[in-house]
Coordinates of C-alpha atoms and ligand atoms in Angstrom, one line a residue:
M1 CA 2.7 18.3 9.5
T2 CA 1.3 18.1 5.9
R3 CA 1.5 14.7 4.3
R4 CA 0.7 14.4 0.6
T5 CA -2.2 12.1 0.0
L6 CA -1.1 8.9 -1.7
I7 CA -3.6 6.8 -3.7
A8 CA -2.2 3.5 -5.0
G9 CA -4.0 1.0 -7.2
N10 CA -3.2 -2.7 -6.5
W11 CA -4.3 -4.5 -9.6
K12 CA -3.3 -7.8 -8.1
M13 CA -3.4 -10.7 -10.6
N14 CA -5.7 -9.0 -13.0
T15 CA -5.6 -7.6 -16.6
R16 CA -3.9 -8.6 -19.7
R17 CA -1.4 -6.4 -21.6
Q18 CA -4.1 -4.5 -23.6
A19 CA -6.4 -4.0 -20.6
A20 CA -3.4 -2.9 -18.5
T21 CA -2.3 -0.2 -20.9
E22 CA -5.8 1.0 -21.5
L23 CA -6.4 1.3 -17.8
A24 CA -3.1 3.1 -17.2
R25 CA -3.9 5.5 -20.1
G26 CA -7.4 6.0 -18.7
V27 CA -5.9 7.1 -15.3
V28 CA -3.2 9.3 -16.9
D29 CA -5.7 11.0 -19.2
G30 CA -8.4 11.5 -16.6
L31 CA -6.2 12.9 -13.9
S32 CA -7.0 16.5 -13.2
E33 CA -4.1 18.8 -13.8
S34 CA -4.7 20.6 -10.5
S35 CA -4.7 17.3 -8.5
Q36 CA -2.4 17.5 -5.5
V37 CA -2.7 13.7 -4.9
E38 CA 0.2 11.4 -5.6
V39 CA -1.0 8.4 -7.7
V40 CA 0.7 5.1 -8.1
L41 CA -0.3 2.1 -10.2
C42 CA 0.8 -1.4 -9.2
P43 CA 0.2 -3.8 -12.1
P44 CA 1.2 -7.4 -12.3
A45 CA 5.0 -7.7 -12.6
V46 CA 4.8 -8.9 -16.2
Y47 CA 3.0 -5.8 -17.3
L48 CA 5.2 -3.3 -15.4
G49 CA 7.1 -2.5 -18.6
A50 CA 4.0 -1.9 -20.7
V51 CA 2.4 0.3 -18.0
A52 CA 5.7 2.1 -17.5
E53 CA 5.5 3.2 -21.1
C54 CA 2.1 4.7 -20.5
V55 CA 3.0 6.6 -17.3
V56 CA 6.6 7.8 -18.0
G57 CA 6.7 11.6 -18.1
T58 CA 3.3 11.9 -16.4
P59 CA 2.6 12.5 -12.7
V60 CA 1.5 8.9 -12.3
G61 CA 4.0 6.6 -10.5
L62 CA 4.6 2.9 -10.8
G63 CA 4.9 0.2 -8.1
G64 CA 5.5 -3.5 -7.8
Q65 CA 3.2 -5.8 -5.8
N66 CA 6.1 -7.7 -4.2
L67 CA 9.8 -8.3 -4.4
Y68 CA 12.3 -11.0 -3.5
A69 CA 14.9 -9.7 -1.0
E70 CA 18.0 -11.0 -2.6
A71 CA 20.4 -9.6 -5.2
D72 CA 20.6 -11.3 -8.7
G73 CA 21.1 -15.0 -8.6
A74 CA 19.6 -18.4 -8.8
F75 CA 16.0 -17.6 -7.6
T76 CA 13.7 -19.0 -10.3
G77 CA 10.6 -17.0 -10.8
E78 CA 11.5 -14.1 -8.5
V79 CA 11.9 -10.3 -9.1
N80 CA 14.2 -8.2 -7.0
A81 CA 14.3 -4.5 -6.1
G82 CA 16.9 -3.7 -8.7
M83 CA 14.6 -5.0 -11.4
L84 CA 11.7 -3.0 -10.1
T85 CA 13.6 0.3 -10.1
D86 CA 15.2 -0.5 -13.5
I87 CA 11.7 -0.9 -15.0
G88 CA 10.6 2.5 -13.5
C89 CA 9.0 1.6 -10.1
G90 CA 9.3 4.0 -7.2
Y91 CA 7.1 1.9 -4.9
V92 CA 6.6 -1.6 -3.8
I93 CA 3.7 -3.2 -1.8
L94 CA 5.0 -5.5 0.9
G95 CA 3.3 -7.9 3.3
H96 CA -0.2 -7.7 1.6
S97 CA -2.6 -10.0 3.5
E98 CA -3.1 -12.1 0.5
R99 CA 0.7 -12.9 0.5
R100 CA 0.7 -13.4 4.2
Q101 CA -2.3 -15.8 4.0
L102 CA -1.8 -17.6 0.7
M103 CA 2.0 -17.6 0.4
G104 CA 2.8 -17.8 4.1
E105 CA 4.7 -14.6 4.3
T106 CA 5.8 -13.8 7.8
D107 CA 6.7 -10.5 9.5
A108 CA 10.4 -11.6 9.3
D109 CA 10.0 -12.0 5.5
V110 CA 8.4 -8.6 5.2
S111 CA 11.2 -7.0 7.2
K112 CA 13.9 -8.5 4.9
K113 CA 11.9 -7.2 1.9
L114 CA 11.6 -3.8 3.5
H115 CA 15.4 -3.5 3.8
A116 CA 15.9 -4.7 0.3
A117 CA 13.3 -2.2 -1.0
L118 CA 15.0 0.7 0.8
A119 CA 18.4 -0.3 -0.3
G120 CA 17.0 -0.4 -3.9
N121 CA 15.5 3.1 -3.5
L122 CA 11.9 1.9 -3.5
V123 CA 9.3 3.3 -1.2
P124 CA 7.8 0.3 0.7
I125 CA 4.1 0.2 1.3
V126 CA 3.9 -2.1 4.3
C127 CA 0.5 -3.7 4.8
V128 CA -0.9 -4.7 8.2
G129 CA -4.3 -5.6 9.4
E130 CA -6.4 -8.0 11.5
T131 CA -8.9 -10.7 10.4
Q132 CA -12.6 -10.6 11.3
E133 CA -12.0 -13.2 14.0
Q134 CA -9.2 -11.2 15.5
R135 CA -11.3 -8.0 15.6
E136 CA -14.2 -9.9 17.2
N137 CA -11.8 -11.2 19.8
G138 CA -10.6 -7.7 20.6
E139 CA -7.1 -8.4 19.3
T140 CA -6.9 -5.7 16.6
E141 CA -4.3 -3.6 18.4
Q142 CA -2.2 -6.5 19.4
V143 CA -2.2 -8.0 15.9
V144 CA -1.4 -4.7 14.3
S145 CA 1.3 -3.9 16.8
D146 CA 3.0 -7.3 16.4
Q147 CA 2.9 -7.1 12.6
L148 CA 4.2 -3.5 12.6
K149 CA 7.1 -4.3 15.0
G150 CA 8.0 -7.5 13.1
S151 CA 7.8 -6.0 9.7
L152 CA 9.8 -2.8 10.6
A153 CA 12.5 -4.7 12.6
G154 CA 15.9 -3.1 12.1
L155 CA 14.5 0.1 10.6
D156 CA 16.2 3.2 11.8
E157 CA 14.8 6.7 12.2
A158 CA 16.6 8.1 9.2
R159 CA 14.8 5.7 6.8
A160 CA 11.5 5.4 8.6
A161 CA 10.1 8.7 7.5
G162 CA 10.1 7.6 3.9
I163 CA 8.0 4.5 4.3
V164 CA 4.3 4.1 3.9
I165 CA 2.1 1.9 6.1
A166 CA -1.2 0.5 4.7
Y167 CA -3.8 -0.5 7.4
E168 CA -5.9 -3.1 5.6
P169 CA -8.3 -4.9 7.8
V170 CA -8.5 -8.4 6.2
W171 CA -12.3 -8.6 6.7
A172 CA -12.7 -5.5 4.5
I173 CA -10.5 -6.5 1.6
G174 CA -12.5 -7.5 -1.5
T175 CA -15.6 -8.1 0.6
G176 CA -17.5 -4.9 0.1
L177 CA -17.3 -4.4 3.9
T178 CA -15.5 -1.2 4.8
A179 CA -14.2 -0.1 8.1
S180 CA -16.2 2.9 9.2
P181 CA -14.2 6.2 9.1
E182 CA -14.1 6.1 12.9
Q183 CA -13.0 2.5 13.1
A184 CA -10.3 3.2 10.5
E185 CA -9.1 6.4 12.2
A186 CA -8.9 4.7 15.6
V187 CA -6.4 2.1 14.2
H188 CA -4.5 4.7 12.2
A189 CA -4.1 6.9 15.3
F190 CA -2.9 3.8 17.2
I191 CA -0.4 3.0 14.4
R192 CA 0.8 6.6 14.5
Q193 CA 1.4 6.4 18.2
L194 CA 3.3 3.1 17.8
L195 CA 5.5 4.8 15.2
S196 CA 6.0 7.7 17.5
D197 CA 7.1 5.5 20.3
D198 CA 9.6 3.8 18.1
F199 CA 10.9 6.6 15.9
G200 CA 9.9 9.8 17.7
E201 CA 7.0 12.2 17.1
D202 CA 8.6 14.1 14.2
V203 CA 9.4 11.0 12.1
A204 CA 6.0 9.4 12.9
G205 CA 4.4 12.6 11.7
Q206 CA 6.0 12.3 8.3
I207 CA 5.0 8.6 7.7
R208 CA 2.0 8.3 5.4
L209 CA -0.7 5.9 6.5
Q210 CA -3.0 4.5 3.9
Y211 CA -6.3 2.8 4.5
G212 CA -7.2 -0.2 2.4
G213 CA -10.4 -2.3 2.2
S214 CA -13.2 -1.8 -0.2
V215 CA -12.5 1.9 -0.8
K216 CA -14.8 3.2 -3.5
P217 CA -15.6 6.7 -4.9
G218 CA -18.6 6.8 -2.6
N219 CA -16.8 6.2 0.7
A220 CA -13.3 7.7 -0.1
A221 CA -13.9 11.3 0.9
E222 CA -15.0 10.5 4.4
L223 CA -12.2 8.0 5.0
L224 CA -9.6 10.4 3.5
S225 CA -10.8 13.3 5.6
Q226 CA -9.7 11.5 8.8
K227 CA -6.8 13.1 10.6
N228 CA -4.4 10.1 10.4
I229 CA -5.5 8.7 7.0
D230 CA -3.2 10.0 4.4
G231 CA -4.3 7.9 1.4
A232 CA -5.7 4.7 0.2
L233 CA -4.5 1.4 -1.2
V234 CA -7.2 0.4 -3.6
G235 CA -7.8 -3.1 -5.0
G236 CA -11.1 -3.8 -6.9
A237 CA -12.0 -0.1 -7.6
S238 CA -8.5 0.5 -9.1
L239 CA -9.5 -1.8 -12.0
K240 CA -11.8 0.8 -13.6
A241 CA -10.3 4.1 -14.4
E242 CA -13.5 5.9 -13.7
D243 CA -13.8 4.5 -10.2
F244 CA -10.1 5.0 -9.4
L245 CA -10.3 8.6 -10.6
G246 CA -13.3 9.1 -8.4
I247 CA -11.3 8.0 -5.4
I248 CA -8.4 10.3 -6.4
A249 CA -10.8 13.2 -6.8
A250 CA -11.9 12.6 -3.2
G251 CA -8.3 12.9 -1.9
Ligands
PEP301 C1 -6.2 -4.5 -1.4 O1 -6.2 -5.7 -1.8 O2 -5.2 -3.9 -1.1 C2 -7.5 -3.9 -1.3 C3 -7.7 -2.9 -0.5 O3 -8.6 -4.5 -2.0 P1 -10.1 -4.0 -2.2 O4 -10.0 -2.5 -2.4 O5 -10.6 -4.7 -3.3 O6 -10.8 -4.3 -0.9

């Protein structure tokens, strides 16, 4: 089963309009024509339109960092799937650990968002991962398994193949600590097995699994060469075109 490598840049709450468009243009202009890697930029919601203008007609895709799982209505401050697709998004990050920790997002919330994303023709990138304490207590597999089951609740085989899972150990996000390729591969293989148990081997073999957590140009090649690592979700290093392009080149 060949899975196309997917490198997504999660800009989080960074940039201003000019910095966002310069960064997007830097990625578009620096992308090698022969690159087989799928590239997605996830800017802050307010800059999606400006970044869309930079990437439209190029191989670079666009993604949201979150969505609200309801149709249009009285939900002040929220953005739904229809709005994301309307502005040009093909992807949306869901259940990022920062949203789980800071905004109290639960697996049930993520599951609702997942179904809204799929109904809106967005590819969901569903994030799971354990904290340092959970890893030290030997709970990594249990935590990842619970998050995965809760977040994918109600998902059927037909739609499962099109989703993306990002394994992002919380202790490696923005800390400079990276899971070793062996540590990351072990959890990715575990996730693939869980998906196989739920959706069958064929579907599980089609689902792309990204690693996220301090991915940089210097460690990307080894991580991306692992059997079950099909891409990266990149935070800090996606804010500099040169670094992000270095990660893409390693894919
Ligand atoms: C992330 O937030 O998704 C992430 C992986 O961040 P960083 O690359 O900065 O660790």
